[in-house]
Tab-separated table of C-alpha atoms in Angstrom:
chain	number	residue	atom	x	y	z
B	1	UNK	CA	80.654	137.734	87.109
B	2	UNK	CA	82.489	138.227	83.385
B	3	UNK	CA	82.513	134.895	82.225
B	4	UNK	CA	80.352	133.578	80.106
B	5	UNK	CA	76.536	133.544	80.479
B	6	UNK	CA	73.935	131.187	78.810
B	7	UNK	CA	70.046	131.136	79.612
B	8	UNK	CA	67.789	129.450	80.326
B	9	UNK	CA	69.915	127.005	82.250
B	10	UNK	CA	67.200	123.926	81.986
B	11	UNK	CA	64.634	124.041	79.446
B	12	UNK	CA	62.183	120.821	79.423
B	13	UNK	CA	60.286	121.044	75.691
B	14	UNK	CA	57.653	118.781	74.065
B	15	UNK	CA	58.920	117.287	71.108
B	16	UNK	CA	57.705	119.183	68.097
B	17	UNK	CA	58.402	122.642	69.784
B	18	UNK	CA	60.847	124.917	69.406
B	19	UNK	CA	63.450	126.167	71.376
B	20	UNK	CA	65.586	128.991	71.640
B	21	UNK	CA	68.737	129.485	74.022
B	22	UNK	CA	71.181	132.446	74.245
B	23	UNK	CA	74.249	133.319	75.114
B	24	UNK	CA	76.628	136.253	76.173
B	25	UNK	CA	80.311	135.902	75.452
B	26	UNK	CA	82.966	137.477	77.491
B	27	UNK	CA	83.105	141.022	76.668
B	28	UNK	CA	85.218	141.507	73.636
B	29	UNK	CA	85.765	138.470	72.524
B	30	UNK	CA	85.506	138.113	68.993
B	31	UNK	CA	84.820	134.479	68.773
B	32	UNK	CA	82.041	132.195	69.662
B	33	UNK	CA	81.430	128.807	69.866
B	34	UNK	CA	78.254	126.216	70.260
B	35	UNK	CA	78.803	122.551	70.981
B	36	UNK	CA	76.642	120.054	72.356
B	37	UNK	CA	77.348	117.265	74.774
B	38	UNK	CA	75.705	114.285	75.133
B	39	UNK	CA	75.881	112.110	78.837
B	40	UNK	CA	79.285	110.176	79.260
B	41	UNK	CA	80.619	112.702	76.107
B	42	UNK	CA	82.752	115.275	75.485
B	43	UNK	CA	81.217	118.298	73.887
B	44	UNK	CA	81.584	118.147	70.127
B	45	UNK	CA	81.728	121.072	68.374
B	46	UNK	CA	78.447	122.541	66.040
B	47	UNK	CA	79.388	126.198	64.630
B	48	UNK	CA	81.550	128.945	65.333
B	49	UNK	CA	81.603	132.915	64.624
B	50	UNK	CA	84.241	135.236	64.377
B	51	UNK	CA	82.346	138.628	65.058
B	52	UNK	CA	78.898	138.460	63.348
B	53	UNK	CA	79.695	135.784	60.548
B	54	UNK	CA	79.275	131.971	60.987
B	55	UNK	CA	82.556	130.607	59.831
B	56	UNK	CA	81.392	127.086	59.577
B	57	UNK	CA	78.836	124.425	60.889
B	58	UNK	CA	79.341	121.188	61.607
B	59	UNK	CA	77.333	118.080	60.116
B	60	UNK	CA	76.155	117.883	63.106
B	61	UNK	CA	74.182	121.022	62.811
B	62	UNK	CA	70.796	119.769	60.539
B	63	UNK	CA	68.331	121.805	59.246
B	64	UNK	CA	66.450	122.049	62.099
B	65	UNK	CA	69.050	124.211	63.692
B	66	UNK	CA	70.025	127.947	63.200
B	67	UNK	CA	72.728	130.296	65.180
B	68	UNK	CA	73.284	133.979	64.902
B	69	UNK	CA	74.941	136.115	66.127
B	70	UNK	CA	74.167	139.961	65.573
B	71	UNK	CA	76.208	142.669	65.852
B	72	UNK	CA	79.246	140.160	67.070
B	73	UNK	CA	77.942	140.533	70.886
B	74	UNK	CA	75.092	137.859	72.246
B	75	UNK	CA	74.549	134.707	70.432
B	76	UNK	CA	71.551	132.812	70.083
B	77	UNK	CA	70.853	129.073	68.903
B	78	UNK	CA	67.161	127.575	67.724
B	79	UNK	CA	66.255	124.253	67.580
B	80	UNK	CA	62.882	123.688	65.210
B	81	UNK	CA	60.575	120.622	65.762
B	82	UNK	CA	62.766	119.089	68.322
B	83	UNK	CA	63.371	115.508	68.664
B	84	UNK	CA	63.763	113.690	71.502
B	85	UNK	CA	67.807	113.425	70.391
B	86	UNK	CA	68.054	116.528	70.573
B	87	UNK	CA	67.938	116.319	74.505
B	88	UNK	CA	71.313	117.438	75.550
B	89	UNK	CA	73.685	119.906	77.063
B	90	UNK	CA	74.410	122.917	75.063
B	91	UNK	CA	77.515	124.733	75.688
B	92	UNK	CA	78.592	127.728	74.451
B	93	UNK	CA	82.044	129.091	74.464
B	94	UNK	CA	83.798	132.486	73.727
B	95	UNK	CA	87.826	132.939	72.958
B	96	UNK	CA	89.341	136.001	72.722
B	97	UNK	CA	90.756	138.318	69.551
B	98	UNK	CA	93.701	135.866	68.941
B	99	UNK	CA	97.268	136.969	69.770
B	100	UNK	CA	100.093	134.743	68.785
B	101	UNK	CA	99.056	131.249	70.679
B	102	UNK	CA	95.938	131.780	72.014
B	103	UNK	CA	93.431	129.649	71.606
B	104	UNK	CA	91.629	129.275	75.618
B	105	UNK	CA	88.093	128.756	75.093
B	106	UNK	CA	86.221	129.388	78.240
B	107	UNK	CA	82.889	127.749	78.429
B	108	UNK	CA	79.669	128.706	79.815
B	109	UNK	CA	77.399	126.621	82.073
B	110	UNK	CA	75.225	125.460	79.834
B	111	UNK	CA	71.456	125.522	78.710
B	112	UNK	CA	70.210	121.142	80.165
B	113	UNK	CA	67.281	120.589	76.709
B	114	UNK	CA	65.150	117.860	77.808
B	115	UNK	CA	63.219	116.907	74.841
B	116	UNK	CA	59.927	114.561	76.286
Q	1	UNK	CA	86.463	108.443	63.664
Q	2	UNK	CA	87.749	109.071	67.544
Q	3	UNK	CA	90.229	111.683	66.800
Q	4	UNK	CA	91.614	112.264	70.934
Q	5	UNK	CA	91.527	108.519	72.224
Q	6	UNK	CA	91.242	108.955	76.245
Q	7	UNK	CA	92.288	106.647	78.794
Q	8	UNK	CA	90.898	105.619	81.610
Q	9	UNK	CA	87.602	106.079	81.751
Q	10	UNK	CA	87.700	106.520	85.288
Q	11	UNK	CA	90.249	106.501	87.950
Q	12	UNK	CA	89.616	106.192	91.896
Q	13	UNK	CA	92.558	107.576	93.391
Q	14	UNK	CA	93.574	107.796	97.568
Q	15	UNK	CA	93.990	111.490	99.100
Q	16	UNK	CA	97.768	112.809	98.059
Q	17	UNK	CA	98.375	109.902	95.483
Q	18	UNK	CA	99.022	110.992	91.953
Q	19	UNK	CA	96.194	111.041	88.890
Q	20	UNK	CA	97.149	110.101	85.535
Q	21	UNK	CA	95.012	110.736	82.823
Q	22	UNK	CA	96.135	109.700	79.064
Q	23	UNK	CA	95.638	111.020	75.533
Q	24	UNK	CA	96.523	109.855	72.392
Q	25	UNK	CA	95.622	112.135	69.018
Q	26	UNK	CA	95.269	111.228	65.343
Q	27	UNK	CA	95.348	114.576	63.865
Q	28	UNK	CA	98.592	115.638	63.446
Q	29	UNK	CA	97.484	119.405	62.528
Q	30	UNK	CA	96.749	119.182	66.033
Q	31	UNK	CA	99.360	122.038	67.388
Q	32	UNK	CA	97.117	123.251	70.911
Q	33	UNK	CA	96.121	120.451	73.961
Q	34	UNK	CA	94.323	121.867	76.596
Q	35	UNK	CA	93.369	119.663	79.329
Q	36	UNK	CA	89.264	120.606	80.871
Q	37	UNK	CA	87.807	120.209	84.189
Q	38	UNK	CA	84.296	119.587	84.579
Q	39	UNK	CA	81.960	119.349	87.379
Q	40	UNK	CA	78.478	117.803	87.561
Q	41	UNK	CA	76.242	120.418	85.868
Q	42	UNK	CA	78.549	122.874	85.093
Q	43	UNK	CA	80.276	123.539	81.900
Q	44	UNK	CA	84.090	122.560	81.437
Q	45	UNK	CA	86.731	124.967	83.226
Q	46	UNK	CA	90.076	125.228	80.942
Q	47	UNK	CA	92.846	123.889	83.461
Q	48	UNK	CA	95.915	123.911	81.712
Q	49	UNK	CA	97.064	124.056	77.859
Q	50	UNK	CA	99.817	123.351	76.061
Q	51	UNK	CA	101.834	123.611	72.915
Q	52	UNK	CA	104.071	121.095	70.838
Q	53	UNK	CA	107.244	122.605	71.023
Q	54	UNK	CA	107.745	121.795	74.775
Q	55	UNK	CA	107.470	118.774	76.304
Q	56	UNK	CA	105.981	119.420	79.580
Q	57	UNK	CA	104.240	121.859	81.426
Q	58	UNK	CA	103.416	122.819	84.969
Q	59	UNK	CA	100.852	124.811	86.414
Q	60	UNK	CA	100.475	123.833	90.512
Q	61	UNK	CA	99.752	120.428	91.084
Q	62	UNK	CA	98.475	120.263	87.055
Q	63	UNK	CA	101.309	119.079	84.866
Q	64	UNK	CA	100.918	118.154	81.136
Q	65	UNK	CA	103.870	115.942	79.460
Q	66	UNK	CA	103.762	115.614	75.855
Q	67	UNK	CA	105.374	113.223	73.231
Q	68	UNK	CA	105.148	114.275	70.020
Q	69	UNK	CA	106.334	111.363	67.879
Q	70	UNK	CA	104.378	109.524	69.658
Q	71	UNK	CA	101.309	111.716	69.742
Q	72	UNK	CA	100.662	110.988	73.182
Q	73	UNK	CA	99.697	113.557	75.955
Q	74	UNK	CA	99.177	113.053	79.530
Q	75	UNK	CA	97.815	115.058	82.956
Q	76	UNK	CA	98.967	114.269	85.755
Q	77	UNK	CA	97.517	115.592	89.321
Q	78	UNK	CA	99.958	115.134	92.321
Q	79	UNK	CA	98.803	115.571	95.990
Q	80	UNK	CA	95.315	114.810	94.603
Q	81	UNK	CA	92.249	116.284	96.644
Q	82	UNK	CA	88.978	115.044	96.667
Q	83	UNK	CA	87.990	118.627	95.660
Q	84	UNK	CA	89.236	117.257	92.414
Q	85	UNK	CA	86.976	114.589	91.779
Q	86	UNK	CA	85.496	115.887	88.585
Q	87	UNK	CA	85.394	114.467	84.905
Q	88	UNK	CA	88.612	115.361	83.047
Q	89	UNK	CA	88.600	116.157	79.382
Q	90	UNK	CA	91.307	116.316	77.188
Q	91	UNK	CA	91.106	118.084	73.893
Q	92	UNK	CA	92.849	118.925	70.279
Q	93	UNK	CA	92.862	121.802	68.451
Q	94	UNK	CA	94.477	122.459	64.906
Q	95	UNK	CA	95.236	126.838	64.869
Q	96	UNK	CA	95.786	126.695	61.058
Q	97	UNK	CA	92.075	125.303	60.636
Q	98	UNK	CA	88.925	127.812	59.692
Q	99	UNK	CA	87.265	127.450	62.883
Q	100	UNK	CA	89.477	126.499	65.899
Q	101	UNK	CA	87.542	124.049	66.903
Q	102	UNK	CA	88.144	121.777	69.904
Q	103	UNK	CA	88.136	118.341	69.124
Q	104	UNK	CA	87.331	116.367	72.373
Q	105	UNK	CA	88.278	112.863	73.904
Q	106	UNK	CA	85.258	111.459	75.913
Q	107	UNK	CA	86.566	112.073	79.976
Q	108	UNK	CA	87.649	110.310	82.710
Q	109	UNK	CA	85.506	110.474	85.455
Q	110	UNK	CA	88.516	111.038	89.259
Q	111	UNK	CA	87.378	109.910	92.235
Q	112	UNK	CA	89.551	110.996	95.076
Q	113	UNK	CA	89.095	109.431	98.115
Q	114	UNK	CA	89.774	110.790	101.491
């Protein structure tokens, strides 16, 4: 399978802990995205990389959260303290080195957070 | 602020009818409108995208027609299966922005029936 991976797939978390989820782009794809969807949502976008660097974060993204993304392969996104808001799905998506139009993002399953 | 305003928020539709699904946009940097398909549990698989200088476009049953001025888009799913009943998403994206971000409506949930 060469689409994109995320792990662990469920992760159920006191609140107060912290979690950690990963994820593994489409090979050579230069871009990454994280976004979060809540039940009866669409996902809304929380920070993207182009190679290595984080481009930008959304408000969404507080304090309490931290991507990276070394080396521009494998991604990873922390969650500190959680809250029991923070229960969600977290998606993760890759697009490839952009030639003229394209913009497909293709998404990976998803990491279920179950804050309790 | 509800930037993609999607319509209905679920549809039950008979074996081989027609699905519409309807999107309306604020931003008009918005200049990419891909259309998602998600199933319970999974993440959302890109069905079909398009661009603002055509009007319509067809992949299989999957057709998007767009109206610029009137920054409206729509899907539409002939011969509908129940192998389609998933939650639809449509989505905006503005390619002269920093991040290429997808800006989401919130789904329609398709039933099919047999």
């Amino acid at each position: 399978d060469t689409g994109v991976s995320q792990n662990p797939r469920h992760k159920i978390t006191k609140r107060g802990q912290n979690v950690t989820f990963r994820c593994d782009p489409i090979s050579e794809h230069n871009r990454l995205y994280w976004y979060r969807q809540t039940l009866g949502q669409g996902p809304e976008f929380l920070t993207y990389f182009q190679n290595e660097a984080q481009l930008e974060k959304s408000r969404l993204l507080s304090d309490r959260f931290s991507a990276e993304r070394p080396k521009g392969s494998f991604s990873t996104l922390e969650i500190q303290r959680t809250e029991q808001g923070d229960s969600a799905m977290y998606l993760c998506a890759s697009s490839p080195r952009g030639k003229q139009g394209s913009y497909e993002q293709y998404f990976g399953p998803g990491t279920r957070l179950t804050v309790t | 602020q509800q930037q993609v305003k999607q319509s209905p928020q679920s549809l039950i539709v008979q074996k081989g009818g027609i699905s519409i699904i309807n999107c309306a946009y604020e931003n008009t940097a918005f200049d990419y409108f891909p259309w998602y398909q998600q199933f319970p549990g999974k993440g959302p698989a890109l069905l079909i995208a398009i661009r603002p200088d055509v009007s319509e476009k067809k992949e299989g049953r999957f057709t998007i027609s767009f109206n610029k001025s009137a920054k409206q888009f729509s899907l539409h799913i002939m011969d509908s299966q129940p192998g389609d009943s998933a939650t639809y998403f449509c989505a905006g994206l503005n390619s002269g922005g920093s991040n290429y971000k997808l800006t989401f409506g919130k789904g329609t949930l398709l039933t099919v029936n047999p």
